[in-house]
PDB file of C-alpha atoms in Angstrom:
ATOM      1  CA  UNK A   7       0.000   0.000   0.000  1.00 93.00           C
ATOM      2  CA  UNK A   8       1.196   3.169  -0.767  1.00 96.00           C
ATOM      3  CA  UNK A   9      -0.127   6.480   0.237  1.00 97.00           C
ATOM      4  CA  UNK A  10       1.316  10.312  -0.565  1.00 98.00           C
ATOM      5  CA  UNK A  11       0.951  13.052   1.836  1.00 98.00           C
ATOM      6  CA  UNK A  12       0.572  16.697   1.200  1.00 98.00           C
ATOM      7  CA  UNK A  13       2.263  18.406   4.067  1.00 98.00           C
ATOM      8  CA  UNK A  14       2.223  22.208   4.547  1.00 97.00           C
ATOM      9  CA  UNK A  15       4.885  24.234   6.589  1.00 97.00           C
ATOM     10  CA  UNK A  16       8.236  22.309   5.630  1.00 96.00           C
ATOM     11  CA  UNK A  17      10.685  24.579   4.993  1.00 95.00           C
ATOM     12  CA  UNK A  18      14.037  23.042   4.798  1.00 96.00           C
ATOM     13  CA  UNK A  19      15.761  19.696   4.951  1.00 95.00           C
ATOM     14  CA  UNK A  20      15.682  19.575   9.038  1.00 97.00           C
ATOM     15  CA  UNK A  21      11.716  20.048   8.508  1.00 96.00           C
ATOM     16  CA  UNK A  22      11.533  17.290   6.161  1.00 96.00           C
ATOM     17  CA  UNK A  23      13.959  14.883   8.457  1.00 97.00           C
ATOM     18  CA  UNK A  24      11.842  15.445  11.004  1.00 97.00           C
ATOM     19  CA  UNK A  25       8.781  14.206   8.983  1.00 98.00           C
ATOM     20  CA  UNK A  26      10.541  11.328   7.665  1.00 97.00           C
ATOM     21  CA  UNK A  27      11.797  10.165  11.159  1.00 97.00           C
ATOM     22  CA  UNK A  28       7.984  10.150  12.417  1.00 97.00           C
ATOM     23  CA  UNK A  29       6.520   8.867   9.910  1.00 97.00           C
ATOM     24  CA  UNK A  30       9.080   5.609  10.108  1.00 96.00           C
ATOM     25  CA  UNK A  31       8.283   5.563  13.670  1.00 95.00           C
ATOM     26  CA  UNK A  32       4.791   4.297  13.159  1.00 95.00           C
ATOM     27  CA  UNK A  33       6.330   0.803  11.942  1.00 91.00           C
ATOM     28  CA  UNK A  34       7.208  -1.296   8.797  1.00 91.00           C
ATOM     29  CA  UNK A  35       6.749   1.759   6.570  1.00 93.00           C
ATOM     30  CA  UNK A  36       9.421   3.386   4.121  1.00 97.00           C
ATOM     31  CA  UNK A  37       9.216   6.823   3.889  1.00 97.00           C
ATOM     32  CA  UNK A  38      10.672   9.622   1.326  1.00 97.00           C
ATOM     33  CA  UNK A  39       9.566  13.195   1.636  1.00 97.00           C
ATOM     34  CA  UNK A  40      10.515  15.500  -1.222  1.00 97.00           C
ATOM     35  CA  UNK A  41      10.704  18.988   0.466  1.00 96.00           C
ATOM     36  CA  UNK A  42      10.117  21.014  -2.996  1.00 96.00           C
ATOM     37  CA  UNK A  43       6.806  19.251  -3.724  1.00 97.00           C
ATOM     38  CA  UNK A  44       5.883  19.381   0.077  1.00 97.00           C
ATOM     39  CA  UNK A  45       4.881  15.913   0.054  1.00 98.00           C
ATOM     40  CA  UNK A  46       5.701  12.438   2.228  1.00 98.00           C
ATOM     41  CA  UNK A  47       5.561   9.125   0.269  1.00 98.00           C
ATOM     42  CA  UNK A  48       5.017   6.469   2.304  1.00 97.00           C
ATOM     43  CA  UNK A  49       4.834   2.479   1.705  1.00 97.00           C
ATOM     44  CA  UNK A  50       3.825  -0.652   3.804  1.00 95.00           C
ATOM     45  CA  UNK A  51       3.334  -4.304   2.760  1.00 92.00           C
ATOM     46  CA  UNK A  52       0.521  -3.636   5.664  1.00 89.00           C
ATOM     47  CA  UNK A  53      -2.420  -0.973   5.849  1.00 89.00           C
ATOM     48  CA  UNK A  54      -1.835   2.153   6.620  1.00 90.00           C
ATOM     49  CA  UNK A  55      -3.993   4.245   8.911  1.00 94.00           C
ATOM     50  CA  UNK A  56      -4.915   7.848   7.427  1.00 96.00           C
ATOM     51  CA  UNK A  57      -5.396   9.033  11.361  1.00 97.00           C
ATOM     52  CA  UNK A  58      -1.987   7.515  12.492  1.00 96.00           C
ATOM     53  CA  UNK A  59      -0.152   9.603   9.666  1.00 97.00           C
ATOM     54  CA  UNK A  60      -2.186  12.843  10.210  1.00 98.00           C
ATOM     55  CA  UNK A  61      -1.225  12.631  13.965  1.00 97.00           C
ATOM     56  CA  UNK A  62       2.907  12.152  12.991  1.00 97.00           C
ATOM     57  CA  UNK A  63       2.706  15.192  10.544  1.00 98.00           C
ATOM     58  CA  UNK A  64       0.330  17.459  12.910  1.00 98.00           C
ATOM     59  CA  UNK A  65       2.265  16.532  16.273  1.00 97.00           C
ATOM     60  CA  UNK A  66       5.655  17.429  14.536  1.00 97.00           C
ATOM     61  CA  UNK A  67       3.678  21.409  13.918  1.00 97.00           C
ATOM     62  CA  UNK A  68       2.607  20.744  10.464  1.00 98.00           C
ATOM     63  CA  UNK A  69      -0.548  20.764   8.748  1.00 98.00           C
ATOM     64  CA  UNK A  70      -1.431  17.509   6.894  1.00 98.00           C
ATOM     65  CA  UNK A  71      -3.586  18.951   3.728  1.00 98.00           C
ATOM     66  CA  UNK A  72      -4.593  15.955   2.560  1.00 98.00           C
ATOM     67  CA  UNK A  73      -4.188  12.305   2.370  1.00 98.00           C
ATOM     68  CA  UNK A  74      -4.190  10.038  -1.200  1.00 97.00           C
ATOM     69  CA  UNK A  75      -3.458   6.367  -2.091  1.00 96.00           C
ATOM     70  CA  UNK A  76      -1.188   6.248  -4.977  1.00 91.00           C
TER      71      UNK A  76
END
């Protein structure tokens, strides 16, 4: 499964480290975050839970503008 967060607020590699370092916190999940595009790309073999990524993105002081599957 693969899902791709918009995230706003990132505004330099430290931002988007921070992101990335959450976001693989939540388990099995591989994670690349392309700080131009403002987005977090994130795959798992298992399903991922829309509310478990919001909370990574929104605890770090981010907004989470939206959630897709890819």
């Amino acid at each position: 499964m693969t899902k791709i967060i918009k995230i706003g607020g990132m505004s330099c590699g430290h931002c988007s480290a921070r992101v990335e370092k959450a976001l693989s916190a939540l388990g099995d999940i591989k994670v690349s975050v392309d700080l131009k595009a403002g987005t977090a790309t994130v795959e798992s073999e298992n399903i991922l839970d829309d509310a478990a990524l919001r909370g990574a993105v929104e605890d770090l002081g981010f907004d989470c503008l939206s959630i897709e599957n890819a």
